[in-house]
CSV table of C-alpha atoms in Angstrom, one decimal:
chain,number,residue,atom,x,y,z
A,1,MET,CA,54.0,-77.5,-20.2
A,2,GLU,CA,54.8,-77.5,-23.4
A,3,GLN,CA,54.6,-76.2,-26.6
A,4,PRO,CA,50.3,-76.0,-27.5
A,5,HIS,CA,49.2,-79.0,-29.3
A,6,SER,CA,45.6,-80.3,-30.3
A,7,SER,CA,44.8,-83.7,-29.1
A,8,ALA,CA,42.5,-83.7,-31.9
A,9,ASP,CA,44.9,-82.4,-35.2
A,10,ASP,CA,48.3,-81.4,-35.4
A,11,SER,CA,48.6,-77.2,-35.8
A,12,GLN,CA,49.2,-75.7,-39.3
A,13,TYR,CA,51.2,-72.8,-37.4
A,14,ALA,CA,54.4,-72.4,-35.0
A,15,PHE,CA,54.3,-71.0,-32.3
A,16,GLU,CA,57.0,-69.0,-30.8
A,17,CYS,CA,57.3,-69.4,-26.4
A,18,THR,CA,58.6,-66.4,-24.3
A,19,PRO,CA,58.6,-67.5,-20.7
A,20,GLY,CA,58.6,-64.1,-17.7
A,21,GLY,CA,58.8,-64.1,-14.7
A,22,LEU,CA,59.2,-66.2,-12.0
A,23,THR,CA,57.1,-68.3,-10.0
A,24,PRO,CA,58.6,-67.6,-6.6
A,25,GLY,CA,59.8,-70.6,-4.2
A,26,THR,CA,60.4,-72.6,-7.5
A,27,GLU,CA,63.0,-71.8,-10.6
A,28,VAL,CA,59.7,-72.1,-13.0
A,29,ALA,CA,58.8,-69.0,-15.0
A,30,ALA,CA,55.6,-67.1,-14.0
A,31,PHE,CA,54.1,-67.0,-17.0
A,32,ARG,CA,54.7,-67.7,-21.0
A,33,LEU,CA,53.5,-66.3,-23.4
A,34,PHE,CA,53.0,-68.0,-27.3
A,35,GLU,CA,53.1,-66.1,-30.3
A,36,ALA,CA,52.2,-67.8,-33.4
A,37,CYS,CA,54.5,-66.5,-36.1
A,38,GLY,CA,52.9,-64.1,-38.7
A,39,CYS,CA,50.1,-62.9,-36.2
A,40,PRO,CA,47.3,-64.8,-37.9
A,41,LEU,CA,44.8,-63.2,-35.9
A,42,PRO,CA,44.1,-59.9,-33.8
A,43,VAL,CA,43.2,-61.9,-30.6
A,44,LEU,CA,45.2,-62.8,-27.4
A,45,ILE,CA,44.0,-65.5,-25.1
A,46,ALA,CA,44.5,-65.0,-21.3
A,47,ALA,CA,44.1,-67.2,-18.7
A,48,PRO,CA,45.4,-66.1,-15.5
A,49,HIS,CA,44.1,-68.0,-13.2
A,50,ALA,CA,45.5,-71.7,-15.0
A,51,GLY,CA,48.8,-71.6,-13.0
A,52,ARG,CA,48.9,-74.7,-11.0
A,53,CYS,CA,53.0,-74.9,-10.6
A,54,TYR,CA,52.9,-74.5,-6.5
A,55,PRO,CA,56.0,-73.6,-4.5
A,56,GLN,CA,56.1,-76.6,-1.6
A,57,ASP,CA,56.1,-73.5,1.0
A,58,VAL,CA,52.7,-72.0,0.1
A,59,LEU,CA,51.6,-76.1,-0.1
A,60,GLU,CA,52.7,-76.3,3.3
A,61,ALA,CA,51.2,-73.3,5.0
A,62,MET,CA,47.5,-74.1,3.7
A,63,ARG,CA,45.2,-75.2,6.1
A,64,ASP,CA,43.5,-77.6,3.0
A,65,PRO,CA,45.1,-77.8,0.2
A,66,ALA,CA,43.3,-79.9,-1.7
A,67,TRP,CA,40.3,-78.4,-1.2
A,68,SER,CA,41.3,-75.1,-1.7
A,69,ILE,CA,43.6,-75.9,-5.0
A,70,LEU,CA,40.4,-76.9,-6.6
A,71,ARG,CA,38.5,-73.9,-5.5
A,72,LEU,CA,40.9,-71.0,-6.5
A,73,GLU,CA,42.0,-72.1,-10.0
A,74,ASP,CA,39.7,-72.0,-13.1
A,75,ARG,CA,40.7,-75.7,-13.2
A,76,LEU,CA,42.7,-77.1,-16.6
A,77,ILE,CA,40.8,-74.3,-18.3
A,78,ASP,CA,44.3,-73.8,-20.4
A,79,ARG,CA,43.5,-76.9,-22.6
A,80,VAL,CA,40.5,-75.8,-23.2
A,81,ALA,CA,42.5,-72.3,-24.2
A,82,HIS,CA,45.6,-74.6,-25.8
A,83,GLU,CA,43.1,-76.5,-28.1
A,84,VAL,CA,41.8,-72.6,-29.5
A,85,ALA,CA,45.3,-70.9,-30.0
A,86,THR,CA,46.1,-74.3,-31.7
A,87,ARG,CA,43.4,-74.3,-34.3
A,88,THR,CA,43.3,-70.6,-34.9
A,89,GLY,CA,46.4,-69.2,-34.3
A,90,ALA,CA,45.7,-66.3,-32.0
A,91,GLY,CA,48.3,-66.2,-29.5
A,92,LEU,CA,48.4,-66.8,-25.9
A,93,LEU,CA,49.1,-65.7,-22.5
A,94,LEU,CA,49.1,-68.4,-19.7
A,95,ALA,CA,49.9,-67.9,-16.1
A,96,ASP,CA,51.8,-70.5,-14.4
A,97,ALA,CA,52.0,-69.4,-11.0
A,98,PRO,CA,48.6,-70.2,-8.9
A,99,ARG,CA,46.3,-67.6,-7.8
A,100,ALA,CA,47.5,-69.0,-4.2
A,101,VAL,CA,49.8,-67.1,-4.7
A,102,ILE,CA,48.7,-63.8,-6.3
A,103,ASP,CA,45.8,-63.2,-8.0
A,104,LEU,CA,46.3,-61.6,-12.1
A,105,ASN,CA,43.1,-60.3,-11.7
A,106,ARG,CA,43.4,-58.2,-8.5
A,107,SER,CA,45.0,-54.3,-8.4
A,108,PRO,CA,48.2,-54.2,-6.6
A,109,ASP,CA,46.5,-52.5,-4.2
A,110,ASP,CA,43.9,-53.7,-4.0
A,111,ILE,CA,45.1,-56.2,-0.9
A,112,ASP,CA,43.0,-57.9,2.4
A,113,TRP,CA,46.0,-56.2,4.4
A,114,ASP,CA,44.6,-58.6,8.0
A,115,MET,CA,46.4,-61.7,6.1
A,116,VAL,CA,49.4,-59.3,6.4
A,117,ALA,CA,51.1,-60.4,9.5
A,118,ASP,CA,53.7,-56.6,9.3
A,119,GLY,CA,51.6,-54.2,6.8
A,120,PRO,CA,52.1,-50.4,7.3
A,121,ALA,CA,50.2,-49.1,10.0
A,122,ARG,CA,48.2,-46.5,8.7
A,123,PRO,CA,45.0,-44.6,8.9
A,124,GLY,CA,42.2,-45.6,5.4
A,125,ARG,CA,44.7,-48.4,4.9
A,126,HIS,CA,41.7,-50.6,3.7
A,127,LEU,CA,39.5,-47.7,2.1
A,128,SER,CA,41.8,-49.3,-1.3
A,129,ALA,CA,40.4,-52.6,-0.7
A,130,SER,CA,37.4,-54.0,-2.7
A,131,ARG,CA,34.1,-55.8,-1.5
A,132,ARG,CA,35.8,-58.4,-3.1
A,133,SER,CA,38.8,-58.3,-1.1
A,134,ARG,CA,36.8,-57.7,2.0
A,135,GLY,CA,35.1,-60.8,1.0
A,136,GLY,CA,38.5,-63.1,1.3
A,137,LEU,CA,39.3,-62.4,-2.5
A,138,GLY,CA,41.6,-60.4,-2.5
A,139,LEU,CA,45.4,-59.2,-4.6
A,140,VAL,CA,46.2,-62.5,-2.5
A,141,PRO,CA,43.2,-64.7,-1.9
A,142,ARG,CA,42.1,-65.6,2.1
A,143,ARG,CA,39.2,-67.1,2.5
A,144,LEU,CA,36.9,-69.5,0.7
A,145,ALA,CA,33.1,-70.1,1.0
A,146,GLY,CA,32.8,-73.2,3.1
A,147,LEU,CA,36.6,-73.3,4.0
A,148,GLY,CA,37.2,-70.4,5.5
A,149,GLU,CA,40.6,-69.3,6.1
A,150,ILE,CA,43.3,-70.7,3.7
A,151,TRP,CA,46.4,-70.3,5.3
A,152,LYS,CA,47.8,-71.5,8.6
A,153,THR,CA,49.5,-68.0,9.5
A,154,ARG,CA,49.1,-64.5,8.5
A,155,LEU,CA,52.0,-63.8,5.7
A,156,ALA,CA,55.2,-61.3,5.6
A,157,HIS,CA,54.7,-57.6,4.1
A,158,GLN,CA,57.6,-58.5,2.5
A,159,GLU,CA,56.8,-61.8,0.5
A,160,VAL,CA,54.0,-59.7,-1.3
A,161,GLN,CA,55.8,-57.0,-2.4
A,162,ARG,CA,58.3,-60.3,-3.6
A,163,ARG,CA,54.8,-61.9,-5.5
A,164,MET,CA,54.4,-58.5,-7.1
A,165,GLU,CA,58.0,-58.0,-8.5
A,166,THR,CA,58.6,-61.6,-9.8
A,167,VAL,CA,54.8,-62.3,-10.7
A,168,HIS,CA,51.7,-59.7,-11.3
A,169,ARG,CA,54.2,-56.7,-12.3
A,170,PRO,CA,55.7,-58.7,-15.3
A,171,TYR,CA,52.6,-60.3,-16.5
A,172,HIS,CA,50.6,-57.4,-17.0
A,173,GLN,CA,54.1,-55.5,-18.8
A,174,ALA,CA,53.8,-58.7,-20.9
A,175,LEU,CA,50.5,-58.9,-21.8
A,176,GLY,CA,50.5,-55.0,-22.4
A,177,LEU,CA,53.0,-55.1,-24.8
A,178,ALA,CA,50.8,-57.9,-26.4
A,179,LEU,CA,48.0,-55.8,-27.3
A,180,GLU,CA,50.1,-53.0,-28.3
A,181,SER,CA,51.9,-55.3,-31.2
A,182,LEU,CA,48.5,-56.5,-32.1
A,183,ARG,CA,47.2,-53.2,-31.9
A,184,ASP,CA,49.9,-51.9,-34.6
A,185,ARG,CA,49.7,-54.9,-36.6
A,186,TRP,CA,46.2,-55.1,-37.8
A,187,GLY,CA,44.3,-51.5,-36.4
A,188,ALA,CA,43.2,-53.5,-33.1
A,189,ALA,CA,43.2,-56.1,-31.1
A,190,LEU,CA,41.5,-58.4,-29.1
A,191,LEU,CA,41.8,-60.0,-25.6
A,192,ILE,CA,39.6,-62.8,-24.5
A,193,ASP,CA,40.1,-63.1,-21.0
A,194,LEU,CA,39.4,-67.0,-20.6
A,195,HIS,CA,38.0,-67.9,-17.0
A,196,SER,CA,36.2,-70.7,-15.7
A,197,MET,CA,33.2,-70.9,-13.0
A,198,PRO,CA,31.3,-73.2,-10.7
A,199,PRO,CA,27.7,-73.6,-12.3
A,200,LEU,CA,25.4,-70.9,-11.6
A,201,LYS,CA,21.8,-71.1,-10.5
A,202,ALA,CA,19.4,-70.2,-12.9
A,203,ARG,CA,17.5,-67.2,-12.4
A,204,PHE,CA,14.3,-68.1,-13.2
A,205,PRO,CA,12.5,-71.3,-13.0
A,206,ASP,CA,11.8,-71.8,-16.7
A,207,GLU,CA,15.3,-70.7,-17.9
A,208,PRO,CA,18.3,-73.2,-18.2
A,209,ALA,CA,21.3,-71.7,-16.4
A,210,PRO,CA,23.8,-69.9,-17.9
A,211,GLU,CA,26.7,-72.4,-19.3
A,212,PHE,CA,28.6,-68.9,-20.3
A,213,VAL,CA,29.6,-65.2,-18.9
A,214,ILE,CA,30.6,-61.8,-21.3
A,215,GLY,CA,31.6,-59.5,-19.2
A,216,ASP,CA,32.3,-56.0,-20.9
A,217,ARG,CA,32.8,-53.7,-17.7
A,218,PHE,CA,29.4,-52.7,-18.6
A,219,GLY,CA,30.0,-51.8,-22.4
A,220,ALA,CA,33.0,-50.5,-20.8
A,221,SER,CA,35.9,-52.2,-21.9
A,222,CYS,CA,35.1,-53.0,-25.7
A,223,HIS,CA,33.3,-52.1,-29.0
A,224,VAL,CA,29.0,-52.7,-28.4
A,225,SER,CA,29.1,-54.6,-31.5
A,226,LEU,CA,31.7,-57.3,-30.2
A,227,THR,CA,30.0,-58.1,-27.1
A,228,ALA,CA,26.3,-58.6,-29.2
A,229,ARG,CA,28.4,-60.8,-32.1
A,230,ALA,CA,29.5,-62.8,-28.6
A,231,SER,CA,26.0,-63.3,-27.0
A,232,SER,CA,24.6,-64.0,-30.8
A,233,PHE,CA,27.1,-66.7,-31.1
A,234,PHE,CA,26.2,-68.2,-28.1
A,235,ALA,CA,22.4,-68.4,-28.5
A,236,ARG,CA,22.8,-70.0,-32.1
A,237,ASN,CA,24.3,-72.6,-30.9
A,238,GLY,CA,22.2,-72.9,-27.9
A,239,ARG,CA,24.4,-72.6,-25.1
A,240,PRO,CA,22.9,-70.3,-22.9
A,241,CYS,CA,24.6,-67.1,-21.6
A,242,ALA,CA,24.9,-64.6,-19.7
A,243,LEU,CA,25.7,-60.7,-19.9
A,244,ASN,CA,28.2,-59.0,-17.3
A,245,ARG,CA,26.4,-60.7,-13.9
A,246,PRO,CA,27.5,-62.4,-12.1
A,247,TYR,CA,30.7,-61.3,-14.3
A,248,ALA,CA,31.3,-58.7,-15.4
A,249,GLY,CA,35.6,-58.7,-15.3
A,250,GLY,CA,37.8,-57.5,-13.6
A,251,TYR,CA,41.8,-55.8,-13.2
A,252,VAL,CA,42.6,-57.1,-16.4
A,253,LEU,CA,39.8,-55.7,-18.4
A,254,ASP,CA,40.0,-52.4,-16.3
A,255,ARG,CA,43.9,-51.9,-16.6
A,256,HIS,CA,44.2,-52.9,-20.8
A,257,ALA,CA,41.0,-52.0,-22.5
A,258,GLN,CA,41.2,-49.1,-24.5
A,259,PRO,CA,38.0,-49.4,-27.2
A,260,GLN,CA,38.9,-45.6,-28.4
A,261,ARG,CA,42.6,-47.0,-28.9
A,262,GLY,CA,41.8,-50.2,-30.9
A,263,ILE,CA,42.5,-52.2,-28.1
A,264,HIS,CA,39.5,-54.2,-26.7
A,265,CYS,CA,39.0,-56.7,-23.6
A,266,ILE,CA,36.7,-59.1,-23.0
A,267,GLN,CA,36.3,-61.7,-20.1
A,268,ILE,CA,34.4,-65.9,-21.0
A,269,GLU,CA,33.4,-67.4,-18.3
A,270,VAL,CA,32.9,-70.8,-19.2
A,271,CYS,CA,30.9,-73.5,-16.5
A,272,ARG,CA,33.4,-76.1,-15.3
A,273,SER,CA,30.8,-78.5,-15.5
A,274,THR,CA,30.7,-78.1,-19.1
A,275,TYR,CA,34.2,-79.7,-19.8
A,276,LEU,CA,35.1,-81.2,-16.4
A,277,ASP,CA,34.0,-84.3,-14.6
A,278,ALA,CA,31.5,-84.6,-11.7
A,279,ARG,CA,34.2,-83.2,-9.0
A,280,LEU,CA,34.8,-80.8,-11.6
A,281,ALA,CA,38.4,-81.7,-11.4
A,282,GLU,CA,39.8,-84.1,-14.0
A,283,PRO,CA,38.9,-83.1,-18.0
A,284,SER,CA,35.4,-84.5,-19.4
A,285,ALA,CA,35.3,-86.1,-22.9
A,286,ARG,CA,33.5,-82.7,-24.2
A,287,LEU,CA,36.1,-80.4,-23.4
A,288,GLY,CA,37.4,-81.3,-27.3
A,289,SER,CA,33.8,-79.9,-27.5
A,290,VAL,CA,33.9,-77.4,-25.8
A,291,ALA,CA,36.4,-75.7,-27.3
A,292,ARG,CA,35.9,-76.2,-30.3
A,293,LEU,CA,33.3,-73.8,-29.9
A,294,ILE,CA,35.2,-71.1,-27.5
A,295,GLU,CA,37.7,-71.6,-31.7
A,296,GLY,CA,34.4,-70.4,-33.2
A,297,LEU,CA,33.6,-67.4,-31.2
A,298,VAL,CA,37.2,-66.8,-31.7
A,299,ARG,CA,37.1,-66.4,-35.4
A,300,GLU,CA,33.9,-64.8,-35.5
A,301,LEU,CA,35.3,-62.2,-33.4
A,302,ALA,CA,38.7,-61.6,-35.1
A,303,ALA,CA,37.2,-61.1,-38.2
A,304,ALA,CA,35.0,-58.0,-36.2
A,305,VAL,CA,37.5,-56.8,-34.3
A,306,ALA,CA,39.8,-57.1,-38.1
A,307,VAL,CA,37.1,-54.5,-39.6
A,308,LEU,CA,37.0,-52.0,-37.1
A,309,GLY,CA,41.1,-52.4,-37.0
A,310,ARG,CA,40.6,-51.5,-40.9
A,311,ASP,CA,37.8,-48.2,-40.4
A,312,ARG,CA,38.6,-46.6,-37.5
A,313,THR,CA,36.3,-44.0,-37.8
A,314,VAL,CA,33.4,-46.6,-36.2
A,315,PRO,CA,32.4,-44.7,-33.4
A,316,LEU,CA,33.7,-46.7,-29.9
A,317,ALA,CA,32.1,-47.8,-26.4
A,318,ALA,CA,33.9,-45.2,-24.8
A,319,GLU,CA,33.7,-42.2,-27.2
């Protein structure tokens, strides 16, 4: 994938690309970090579930690769992120290693050991696993609703460790350093962890289903004003959104959010039907309008983060 570009107009920003990690079984970097020269915004957009570089052995190990890929990926959300970064100059961190290889939004110890052929045999090894991991969506996804088991055979423990070393660890190291750099320059920084979700059902008959879900770990991952601004932005633009239900954010926010130090993190889930076709597989004509909407959100939040950076006496949510 090339340097971010906009199909609507040329970018006024020059980006430097830094590849990192390695997708196992390939010669492709696990992720790429794009940073605009001059660092025009205190914002970094990340897409940890957008990777589409599938090693051949991973595809051959899947029971139904076509179905699993569509369900596991945040399908083409990187194209939305590309557009937004190009238009705003926000930093951009894109995973190229797919979620099927390793989930960058899961803790290193959130492993479903039943899928590991030679995992450590010790009492209580399942105690660290989360509800999601026990349900099949842990560090390495195991099963999907409507499909069942993803893999034909179990995975070697050594392979899980290799993926940790070449994908998971370097991704989070790069993310942490990028946020620290933004914070040092601006006094505060914001991570927008960008995801996509299948269409949700309306909670009540007389209201529309949310098209966007804002996650802030129930107030723990960013200053309350940022969540309020994001909610207000979607409301003003007539786009139904929800807060922390059913997605409050995951390991990325838990690990990197430090609002007391000026590092704020927020997760945005975008309904796939807003920018993909009816199969939720390919981009639709609406992708550009969704990118412009997120662009407006990024600009509004960036202005608020810059104020937080200038005035470090503003009370923070974690205090």
